[in-house]
XYZ file of C-alpha atoms in Angstrom:
676
model
C 8.453 13.706 -11.032
C 11.193 14.522 -8.531
C 13.073 17.810 -8.773
C 16.142 18.651 -6.703
C 17.042 22.345 -6.639
C 20.717 23.040 -6.044
C 22.249 26.404 -5.228
C 26.021 25.893 -5.491
C 27.889 27.450 -2.566
C 31.548 28.228 -1.953
C 32.553 24.777 -0.739
C 33.313 22.118 -3.362
C 31.472 18.813 -2.927
C 31.341 15.709 -5.076
C 28.269 15.509 -7.362
C 25.530 12.948 -6.713
C 25.648 9.534 -8.430
C 24.960 9.734 -12.139
C 26.269 13.340 -12.494
C 29.688 14.510 -13.641
C 29.311 17.922 -11.957
C 26.726 19.948 -10.060
C 24.463 22.121 -12.225
C 25.098 25.848 -11.988
C 22.424 28.530 -11.905
C 20.141 28.204 -14.942
C 21.305 24.665 -15.818
C 19.363 21.393 -15.916
C 20.444 17.780 -15.654
C 17.551 15.451 -16.531
C 16.885 11.743 -16.531
C 16.597 10.224 -20.044
C 12.841 9.708 -19.714
C 12.246 13.265 -18.498
C 14.431 14.535 -21.347
C 12.096 12.810 -23.819
C 8.985 14.063 -22.017
C 10.258 17.667 -22.073
C 10.598 17.565 -25.856
C 7.190 15.901 -26.267
C 5.441 18.298 -23.862
C 7.007 21.777 -24.093
C 4.707 22.961 -21.310
C 6.926 21.088 -18.837
C 9.444 23.904 -19.268
C 7.447 25.855 -16.650
C 8.380 23.194 -14.099
C 11.949 22.811 -15.392
C 13.457 26.296 -15.702
C 16.890 26.479 -17.329
C 18.872 24.970 -20.182
C 19.822 21.316 -20.418
C 23.409 20.459 -19.698
C 23.334 16.669 -19.668
C 21.596 13.459 -18.597
C 21.600 11.580 -15.307
C 23.381 8.215 -15.496
C 21.857 4.907 -14.460
C 23.749 5.006 -11.136
C 21.629 7.954 -10.048
C 18.222 6.543 -10.996
C 15.959 3.903 -9.532
C 14.567 2.736 -12.885
C 14.828 3.668 -16.586
C 11.533 5.591 -16.692
C 12.132 7.669 -13.572
C 11.294 11.365 -13.969
C 14.158 13.070 -12.136
C 15.840 16.443 -12.510
C 18.641 18.438 -10.876
C 17.963 22.173 -11.301
C 20.578 24.806 -10.648
C 19.240 28.003 -9.054
C 20.600 31.006 -7.213
C 21.609 30.246 -3.610
C 19.471 33.212 -2.526
C 16.299 31.365 -3.595
C 17.214 28.451 -1.313
C 18.195 30.372 1.788
C 15.681 28.384 3.862
C 16.731 25.010 2.419
C 19.078 22.400 3.868
C 22.835 22.683 3.485
C 24.172 19.628 1.649
C 27.799 18.626 2.173
C 27.906 15.245 0.437
C 25.975 12.822 -1.779
C 26.102 9.057 -1.815
C 24.880 7.849 1.569
C 24.121 4.102 1.523
C 20.511 4.750 2.577
C 18.234 7.613 1.463
C 17.019 10.075 4.095
C 13.421 9.381 3.018
C 12.995 5.695 2.118
C 10.707 4.651 -0.704
C 8.395 2.998 1.832
C 8.474 3.701 5.578
C 9.173 0.824 7.963
C 5.719 1.112 9.530
C 4.127 0.839 6.093
C 6.359 -2.117 5.265
C 5.130 -3.831 8.421
C 1.587 -3.487 7.085
C 2.686 -4.975 3.752
C 4.467 -7.884 5.438
C 1.481 -8.565 7.668
C -0.932 -8.535 4.736
C 1.189 -10.609 2.391
C 1.689 -13.172 5.152
C -2.078 -13.679 5.215
C -2.670 -13.298 1.484
C 0.202 -15.443 0.211
C 1.607 -17.627 2.995
C -1.704 -19.068 4.199
C -2.785 -20.241 0.699
C 0.797 -21.406 0.104
C 0.713 -23.502 3.274
C -2.538 -25.093 2.112
C -1.072 -25.724 -1.341
C 2.030 -27.398 0.083
C -0.126 -29.436 2.437
C -2.323 -30.598 -0.437
C 0.696 -31.525 -2.534
C 2.377 -33.295 0.387
C -0.708 -35.354 1.202
C -1.664 -36.508 -2.269
C -3.518 -39.780 -1.904
C -4.502 -40.687 -5.430
C -5.506 -44.339 -5.487
C -3.064 -45.358 -8.204
C -0.027 -43.835 -6.478
C -0.794 -44.953 -2.925
C -1.705 -48.446 -3.978
C 1.398 -48.733 -6.115
C 3.516 -47.943 -3.064
C 1.507 -50.422 -0.993
C 2.016 -53.058 -3.689
C 5.785 -52.521 -3.581
C 5.689 -53.045 0.175
C 3.632 -56.250 -0.179
C 6.107 -57.549 -2.766
C 8.830 -57.504 -0.108
C 10.383 -54.037 -0.315
C 11.265 -52.583 3.071
C 9.464 -49.619 4.615
C 12.466 -47.335 4.215
C 12.978 -48.438 0.625
C 9.361 -47.600 -0.251
C 9.767 -44.189 1.351
C 13.006 -43.614 -0.560
C 11.335 -44.521 -3.851
C 8.576 -42.000 -3.283
C 11.037 -39.364 -2.061
C 13.263 -39.851 -5.116
C 10.291 -39.379 -7.458
C 9.268 -36.224 -5.587
C 12.813 -34.808 -5.643
C 13.101 -35.343 -9.390
C 9.842 -33.490 -10.016
C 10.722 -30.674 -7.599
C 14.205 -30.207 -9.058
C 12.703 -29.831 -12.512
C 10.130 -27.408 -11.076
C 12.837 -25.342 -9.354
C 14.826 -24.999 -12.588
C 11.684 -24.035 -14.508
C 10.672 -21.583 -11.778
C 14.039 -19.812 -11.807
C 13.984 -19.606 -15.586
C 10.427 -18.265 -15.680
C 11.275 -15.691 -13.006
C 14.235 -14.481 -15.050
C 12.031 -13.974 -18.112
C 9.235 -12.323 -16.115
C 11.728 -9.977 -14.432
C 13.095 -8.884 -17.800
C 9.624 -8.221 -19.214
C 7.938 -6.595 -16.219
C 10.931 -4.438 -15.280
C 10.873 -2.923 -18.767
C 7.083 -2.485 -18.868
C 6.805 -1.482 -15.206
C 4.022 -1.767 -12.679
C 1.839 1.104 -11.404
C 4.083 3.192 -9.168
C 6.761 0.522 -9.040
C 9.563 0.089 -11.583
C 13.143 -1.106 -11.498
C 16.160 -1.929 -13.634
C 16.328 -5.604 -14.719
C 19.637 -5.971 -12.889
C 18.045 -4.825 -9.626
C 15.581 -7.692 -9.790
C 18.124 -10.346 -10.770
C 18.469 -13.272 -8.377
C 21.599 -13.530 -6.268
C 23.730 -16.662 -6.222
C 22.616 -17.452 -2.668
C 18.933 -17.303 -3.687
C 19.559 -19.622 -6.636
C 21.402 -22.105 -4.403
C 18.616 -22.020 -1.829
C 16.046 -22.814 -4.540
C 18.098 -25.534 -6.224
C 19.214 -27.199 -2.985
C 16.578 -26.256 -0.428
C 13.516 -27.226 -2.477
C 14.738 -30.766 -3.313
C 15.858 -31.224 0.308
C 12.395 -30.237 1.529
C 10.821 -32.490 -1.094
C 12.915 -35.449 0.130
C 11.533 -35.212 3.673
C 7.997 -34.537 2.459
C 8.154 -37.484 0.048
C 9.286 -39.835 2.790
C 6.604 -38.608 5.168
C 3.783 -38.851 2.602
C 4.640 -42.511 1.860
C 4.759 -43.512 5.529
C 1.119 -44.710 5.675
C 1.301 -46.905 2.562
C 4.643 -48.367 3.652
C 3.623 -48.999 7.273
C 0.171 -50.560 6.647
C -0.152 -51.620 2.987
C -3.153 -53.911 3.626
C -5.191 -50.974 4.943
C -4.490 -49.140 1.696
C -5.405 -52.128 -0.457
C -8.612 -52.704 1.493
C -9.599 -49.013 1.548
C -9.535 -48.628 5.313
C -12.068 -46.289 6.878
C -10.670 -42.827 7.611
C -10.433 -41.580 11.168
C -12.975 -39.087 12.512
C -11.613 -35.511 12.499
C -10.236 -34.501 15.881
C -11.968 -31.733 17.825
C -8.649 -30.095 18.727
C -8.865 -28.322 15.376
C -11.126 -25.821 17.131
C -8.278 -24.715 19.405
C -6.682 -22.112 17.056
C -10.061 -20.659 16.064
C -11.263 -19.929 19.598
C -8.396 -17.659 20.758
C -8.165 -16.038 17.326
C -11.861 -15.133 17.343
C -11.521 -14.045 20.968
C -8.865 -11.462 20.072
C -10.784 -10.298 17.003
C -14.077 -10.013 18.910
C -12.390 -8.115 21.717
C -11.050 -5.479 19.338
C -14.425 -5.188 17.585
C -16.220 -4.660 20.905
C -13.602 -2.079 21.923
C -14.171 -0.184 18.676
C -17.976 -0.361 18.956
C -17.951 0.960 22.539
C -15.533 3.788 21.774
C -12.547 2.263 23.587
C -10.199 1.692 20.664
C -6.797 0.484 21.940
C -3.979 3.003 22.048
C -1.127 0.588 22.770
C 0.044 -0.103 19.231
C 2.936 -2.292 20.397
C 0.606 -4.872 21.928
C -1.767 -4.685 18.951
C 1.154 -5.150 16.553
C 1.676 -8.584 18.139
C -1.900 -9.638 18.845
C -3.425 -8.633 15.508
C -1.127 -10.714 13.217
C -1.392 -13.574 15.704
C -5.192 -13.410 15.581
C -5.207 -13.354 11.753
C -2.984 -16.437 11.573
C -4.969 -18.279 14.262
C -8.301 -17.574 12.548
C -6.907 -18.618 9.147
C -5.461 -21.842 10.553
C -8.661 -22.435 12.505
C -10.719 -22.208 9.333
C -8.609 -24.958 7.768
C -8.600 -27.302 10.765
C -12.217 -26.736 11.805
C -13.743 -27.308 8.390
C -13.443 -31.159 8.436
C -15.280 -31.451 11.747
C -18.030 -29.002 10.805
C -18.362 -30.585 7.362
C -18.846 -34.042 8.874
C -21.478 -32.808 11.333
C -23.345 -31.009 8.545
C -23.127 -34.036 6.238
C -24.514 -36.361 8.919
C -27.519 -34.150 9.636
C -28.336 -33.452 5.991
C -28.057 -37.148 5.056
C -30.493 -38.102 7.835
C -33.117 -35.546 6.880
C -32.842 -35.518 3.068
C -34.808 -37.787 0.714
C -32.804 -36.795 -2.381
C -30.631 -39.621 -3.717
C -27.807 -37.374 -5.089
C -27.704 -35.352 -1.881
C -27.676 -38.482 0.287
C -24.847 -39.990 -1.767
C -22.853 -36.753 -1.471
C -23.376 -36.343 2.270
C -22.596 -39.974 3.087
C -19.367 -39.697 1.109
C -18.446 -36.480 2.962
C -19.280 -38.175 6.251
C -16.950 -41.067 5.440
C -14.198 -39.066 3.686
C -14.029 -35.544 5.087
C -10.479 -35.004 3.890
C -11.203 -35.222 0.174
C -13.738 -32.417 -0.030
C -11.699 -30.413 2.464
C -8.627 -30.380 0.234
C -10.739 -29.111 -2.650
C -12.401 -26.336 -0.635
C -9.641 -25.032 1.642
C -7.637 -23.056 -0.918
C -10.677 -21.157 -2.175
C -11.870 -20.465 1.379
C -8.567 -18.855 2.296
C -8.597 -16.722 -0.872
C -11.921 -15.176 0.232
C -10.632 -14.736 3.794
C -7.482 -13.002 2.544
C -9.503 -10.720 0.255
C -11.224 -9.205 3.279
C -7.865 -8.536 4.944
C -6.623 -6.692 1.858
C -9.757 -4.547 1.879
C -8.988 -3.480 5.440
C -5.397 -2.600 4.600
C -6.471 -0.520 1.586
C -9.001 1.364 3.734
C -6.344 2.177 6.330
C -3.878 3.312 3.670
C -6.580 5.471 2.110
C -7.164 7.162 5.469
C -3.435 7.844 5.790
C -3.185 9.541 2.411
C -6.179 11.877 2.508
C -8.946 13.361 4.619
C -12.708 13.043 4.225
C -13.495 16.721 3.669
C -15.070 17.776 0.331
C -12.648 20.726 0.196
C -8.867 20.896 -0.028
C -6.781 23.693 1.507
C -3.311 24.731 0.325
C -1.046 27.020 2.376
C 1.652 28.956 0.530
C 4.135 31.068 2.479
C 4.572 34.565 1.002
C 8.332 34.681 1.617
C 9.907 35.016 -1.821
C 6.543 35.201 -3.605
C 6.049 38.367 -5.652
C 2.764 40.207 -6.081
C 2.503 38.932 -9.670
C 3.044 35.362 -8.531
C 0.463 35.775 -5.769
C -2.105 36.964 -8.313
C -1.218 34.006 -10.560
C -1.660 31.585 -7.664
C -5.086 33.019 -6.880
C -6.093 32.584 -10.550
C -5.070 28.917 -10.891
C -7.730 26.806 -12.541
C -9.564 24.770 -9.902
C -9.056 27.277 -7.067
C -12.503 28.416 -5.991
C -11.565 30.613 -3.014
C -8.516 32.338 -1.569
C -7.576 34.462 1.422
C -4.488 36.080 2.941
C -3.814 35.047 6.535
C -1.661 37.488 8.552
C -0.557 37.807 12.182
C -0.301 40.900 14.325
C 3.172 42.161 15.255
C 4.818 41.309 18.567
C 8.080 42.637 19.969
C 10.403 39.641 20.386
C 12.689 41.652 22.670
C 10.049 41.775 25.378
C 9.859 38.776 27.694
C 6.342 39.531 28.920
C 3.333 37.869 27.303
C 1.988 39.790 24.303
C -1.418 38.887 22.856
C -1.425 38.140 19.123
C -4.380 38.169 16.749
C -4.804 36.206 13.524
C -6.647 37.844 10.643
C -7.709 36.857 7.129
C -7.976 39.376 4.312
C -10.596 38.414 1.733
C -13.932 39.400 0.256
C -17.316 38.007 1.204
C -17.654 36.239 -2.120
C -14.293 34.501 -1.643
C -15.283 33.589 1.909
C -18.511 31.991 0.708
C -16.543 29.937 -1.823
C -14.067 28.822 0.848
C -16.367 27.649 3.664
C -19.683 25.731 3.709
C -21.855 28.441 5.273
C -21.664 32.198 5.989
C -24.448 34.350 7.516
C -24.685 38.107 6.939
C -21.270 38.945 5.487
C -20.905 42.576 4.317
C -17.925 43.716 2.228
C -15.671 46.508 3.481
C -16.380 45.999 7.196
C -14.003 44.341 9.692
C -15.735 41.747 11.876
C -14.805 39.098 14.369
C -15.038 35.495 13.134
C -16.758 32.689 15.023
C -17.056 29.118 13.784
C -20.469 28.036 15.065
C -19.391 24.376 15.336
C -15.678 24.195 16.073
C -14.828 27.732 17.209
C -14.849 29.618 20.486
C -14.123 33.278 21.420
C -10.499 33.947 22.374
C -9.898 35.808 25.618
C -7.292 38.054 23.973
C -9.597 39.154 21.155
C -11.800 41.556 23.046
C -13.745 44.359 21.337
C -11.807 47.612 21.493
C -8.357 46.007 21.891
C -5.712 47.378 19.498
C -3.199 45.330 17.499
C -0.503 46.408 15.061
C 0.254 44.857 11.657
C 3.531 45.602 9.830
C 3.703 45.869 6.034
C 6.733 46.427 3.782
C 7.370 47.988 0.403
C 10.890 48.408 -1.047
C 12.416 48.237 2.419
C 9.988 50.764 3.916
C 7.786 49.717 6.799
C 4.222 50.800 7.344
C 2.223 50.073 10.468
C -1.535 49.530 10.341
C -3.445 49.571 13.618
C -6.556 47.463 14.050
C -9.162 48.059 16.734
C -11.040 44.815 17.297
C -14.624 45.422 16.104
C -17.798 44.685 18.023
C -19.581 42.788 15.231
C -19.384 38.998 14.953
C -19.650 37.051 11.698
C -20.855 33.526 12.279
C -19.814 30.905 9.753
C -19.424 27.157 9.433
C -15.981 25.772 8.591
C -15.132 22.300 7.286
C -15.149 19.505 9.843
C -11.791 17.959 8.953
C -9.894 21.089 7.905
C -10.010 24.727 8.936
C -9.927 26.932 5.858
C -10.472 30.206 7.761
C -8.768 29.566 11.084
C -8.552 33.217 12.242
C -9.963 35.688 14.737
C -10.865 38.637 12.499
C -12.034 39.110 8.905
C -10.547 42.177 7.208
C -11.476 43.684 3.829
C -8.805 43.894 1.094
C -8.705 47.688 1.619
C -6.938 47.097 4.947
C -3.811 46.092 2.986
C -1.983 49.234 1.752
C -1.539 49.360 -2.022
C 1.800 47.900 -3.091
C 2.713 46.711 0.418
C 3.291 43.120 1.553
C 2.688 41.762 5.068
C 5.612 41.218 7.407
C 4.723 37.525 7.500
C 1.736 35.945 5.869
C 0.274 32.881 4.224
C -1.818 32.626 1.102
C -4.663 30.154 1.610
C -6.147 28.500 -1.503
C -9.280 26.334 -1.446
C -10.389 23.818 -4.087
C -12.455 20.665 -4.366
C -10.851 17.563 -2.869
C -11.234 15.152 -5.770
C -7.831 13.783 -6.870
C -7.966 15.292 -10.377
C -8.590 18.818 -9.062
C -5.927 18.510 -6.366
C -3.366 17.319 -8.908
C -4.288 20.166 -11.296
C -3.931 22.804 -8.557
C -0.587 21.424 -7.396
C 0.648 21.391 -10.992
C -0.568 24.979 -11.380
C 1.355 26.069 -8.286
C 4.466 24.411 -9.654
C 3.880 26.170 -12.970
C 3.877 29.581 -11.274
C 7.199 28.883 -9.545
C 8.676 25.392 -9.103
C 10.476 26.426 -5.904
C 7.359 27.607 -4.054
C 6.808 25.658 -0.821
C 3.186 24.544 -0.594
C 1.480 22.635 2.206
C -1.597 20.750 0.932
C -3.348 20.358 4.265
C -4.354 16.774 5.009
C -2.474 15.286 2.039
C 0.829 13.523 2.525
C 2.434 13.574 -0.917
C 5.167 11.187 0.210
C 2.495 8.840 1.556
C 0.713 8.953 -1.813
C 3.911 7.812 -3.523
C 4.417 5.072 -0.940
C 0.819 3.917 -1.157
C 1.119 3.568 -4.941
C 4.000 1.146 -4.342
C 2.165 -0.642 -1.538
C -1.001 -1.094 -3.596
C 1.067 -2.585 -6.397
C 2.707 -5.013 -3.969
C -0.682 -5.943 -2.527
C -2.059 -6.501 -6.025
C 0.869 -8.800 -6.777
C 0.216 -10.609 -3.503
C -3.465 -11.011 -4.334
C -2.618 -12.409 -7.757
C -0.119 -14.819 -6.202
C -2.623 -15.856 -3.547
C -5.316 -16.387 -6.185
C -2.979 -18.434 -8.383
C -1.850 -20.529 -5.416
C -5.432 -21.047 -4.222
C -6.621 -22.108 -7.685
C -3.550 -24.333 -8.070
C -4.343 -26.022 -4.749
C -7.903 -26.542 -5.966
C -6.772 -28.032 -9.285
C -4.282 -30.372 -7.613
C -6.856 -31.482 -5.042
C -9.594 -31.890 -7.674
C -7.329 -34.000 -9.891
C -6.277 -36.096 -6.926
C -9.877 -36.543 -5.900
C -10.850 -37.620 -9.401
C -8.285 -40.393 -9.168
C -9.619 -41.427 -5.762
C -13.236 -41.450 -6.887
C -12.837 -43.511 -10.056
C -13.504 -46.925 -8.417
C -16.518 -45.592 -6.483
C -17.934 -43.868 -9.569
C -17.536 -47.068 -11.586
C -19.157 -49.175 -8.881
C -22.152 -46.841 -8.654
C -22.490 -46.839 -12.424
C -22.545 -50.673 -12.523
C -25.203 -50.604 -9.788
C -27.411 -48.475 -12.051
C -26.701 -44.905 -10.937
C -27.071 -42.503 -13.852
C -24.318 -40.073 -14.778
C -26.641 -37.144 -14.040
C -27.209 -38.440 -10.514
C -23.507 -38.957 -9.925
C -22.634 -35.500 -11.243
C -25.222 -33.895 -8.984
C -23.867 -35.856 -6.038
C -20.300 -34.867 -6.892
C -21.194 -31.174 -7.151
C -23.097 -31.280 -3.849
C -20.240 -33.186 -2.240
C -17.855 -30.297 -3.002
C -20.215 -27.300 -2.826
C -21.705 -28.071 0.613
C -18.448 -27.988 2.623
C -17.157 -25.164 0.446
C -20.261 -23.057 1.132
C -19.885 -23.733 4.840
C -16.234 -22.683 4.693
C -17.011 -19.560 2.660
C -19.684 -18.438 5.127
C -17.132 -18.794 7.916
C -14.504 -17.022 5.800
C -16.777 -14.043 5.083
C -17.852 -13.674 8.720
C -14.411 -14.149 10.256
C -12.760 -12.138 7.479
C -14.992 -9.114 8.062
C -14.449 -9.427 11.813
C -10.663 -9.615 11.320
C -10.816 -6.652 8.933
C -12.789 -4.558 11.431
C -10.436 -5.432 14.286
C -7.484 -4.475 12.095
C -9.106 -1.105 11.347
C -9.777 -0.587 15.062
C -6.112 -1.155 15.900
C -4.967 0.997 12.966
C -6.059 4.236 14.643
C -8.169 5.513 11.715
C -11.671 6.931 11.763
C -13.282 4.043 9.841
C -13.902 0.803 11.748
C -16.686 -0.858 9.748
C -16.515 -1.363 5.986
C -19.877 -1.971 4.375
C -18.725 -1.089 0.865
C -16.457 -4.141 0.668
C -19.199 -6.680 1.430
C -20.519 -6.952 -2.186
C -17.009 -7.661 -3.480
C -16.478 -10.274 -0.792
C -19.791 -11.977 -1.589
C -18.940 -11.862 -5.303
C -15.613 -13.585 -4.588
C -17.414 -16.248 -2.546
C -19.964 -16.835 -5.315
C -17.153 -17.046 -7.859
C -15.408 -19.675 -5.718
C -18.603 -21.765 -5.533
C -19.104 -21.592 -9.307
C -15.480 -22.570 -9.981
C -15.699 -25.502 -7.571
C -19.020 -26.694 -9.032
C -17.735 -26.562 -12.610
C -14.512 -28.270 -11.592
C -16.453 -31.119 -10.010
C -18.331 -32.089 -13.173
C -15.400 -33.760 -14.999
C -14.828 -36.079 -12.019
C -17.612 -38.298 -13.374
C -16.653 -39.634 -16.783
C -18.958 -40.676 -19.600
C -17.527 -44.175 -19.969
C -17.793 -46.937 -17.365
C -14.528 -48.875 -16.986
C -15.195 -52.231 -15.204
C -11.443 -52.875 -15.263
C -11.179 -50.466 -12.332
C -13.492 -52.736 -10.330
C -11.528 -55.834 -11.331
C -8.267 -54.264 -10.251
C -9.858 -53.170 -7.010
């Protein structure tokens, strides 16, 4: 929920979009969804003081379910706020997602979506089903020219792609209408905001068929140029070793960053890392694809020589002769596992941005404008386990010379014990010096016997309290990530005169750091007074909102990458089934049982896939760690994500094994041999 407090001044300004006029003191203008929520949950009235005067129009909202409110208050309550002279800038002062965060999203989606998409397009462009390739070769042998054969194949591809583009645009329109109304976690929009522009539609309807034309011509080049090799099932070429070239520099960059993180020399030049890290991710991903055929052939040759199992020998000899077939089936699933590790690293970095690792959460509330009743209510909020009043000694600003200043906290021993992990020998009613045994050190200005003055006010009357720094020292242990009691002296509540308020002070509240408790405390502070400025130390509320959007986008990217990877597998598996029909029939006529052929087919796919998945897990974790090293966070190595990564790899193996079984049919068709 977003609330904008407006104190109308003397100068007339135009209202913000969606409003007919600015709300006056005691008036509310709510979004339609917040209007409904206020009537369903009357307790929201604590956060929305005033009477309703109208609703915000669609021009002033990002989506139909947005919780937004303009609240009119007295200008005196906003004397420390910004002066607004106009509404309606083309860009908001605080964007929904910062550019640096968007760079992370773009980098991740490039690996999660574009790499599997490149594999999918490559698989589709290099379809080599026996029926299709041989039909093109037959047309060439019947006298059709090379260019004519290529044009025939290109025309067929364009027709299919044009139909696919129309279906894709139509499906997107329906999905946009449904999802925009239902919404995604932290990410919603009006249907019109997600509608495709005319230029996008033209690019899809013209660009996709144009790309398909060139791809169709290129994919028919082999059958048109050498039709006899196709008809005679020419032996495939051995995979080239230059496929290792992208993997070597990519792993070199990744390994370098991992070594730097392990030795405590994490890079500080983010500009260089912003170039090298995406480059390394792309090089490693491309290297996985291009290296797999060579490694698969080497593995198949060695296993076939040493194995005495007939199904395994059949599978390995087929992989040795046709490395491309099994590769097309395995590559999409390998990249899905590789991309999953990258997403884990991004989520870890975003989690470090949004919160700290301390078990406690500290909230700082300035006492300016906070009454004594409100202060007592803040201290009594459910979930707050400790509180203290932090004050500063008075210094004369008119004097140019250096004046020592002392920081003090006013609280009881019981509240102190609830606020920090460890306290030794605290006695109520006695001022003592504070010393954090881990992170603290004695200040030179805070010497025993030195005198400092504190100013307090009551109804415009000032009262001065003098403090002589005590001899005694209270040793305590503060939190590692946050300093709940960052002060020099501990004072008892009796030091504060009855009815008086400090000249300047901060109320410190301490609670547990679990998200539910933090949200409850923040809601409680807003319930005491919605205009109170609170600083939840270590929590970036804006970052939490951005991360909710980013996680949704990453989830969409993961779903897209998974769909594309599975689609590439299905296309390649179907294509491979067409290729394998003559060989399966020949083996069946030679006496090979269906069980033997199915076992060989499963091994033929699972072996290179397992090899690729092992490489994907190892290189993916290395790329993830190097990304965390360059991200500047405290976590470099993620052991919690390994089980999920291994589960994804196991799932990919099971899917590939099950998908390989239908490639061997139950019925032997000798007609395939005759036609061959």
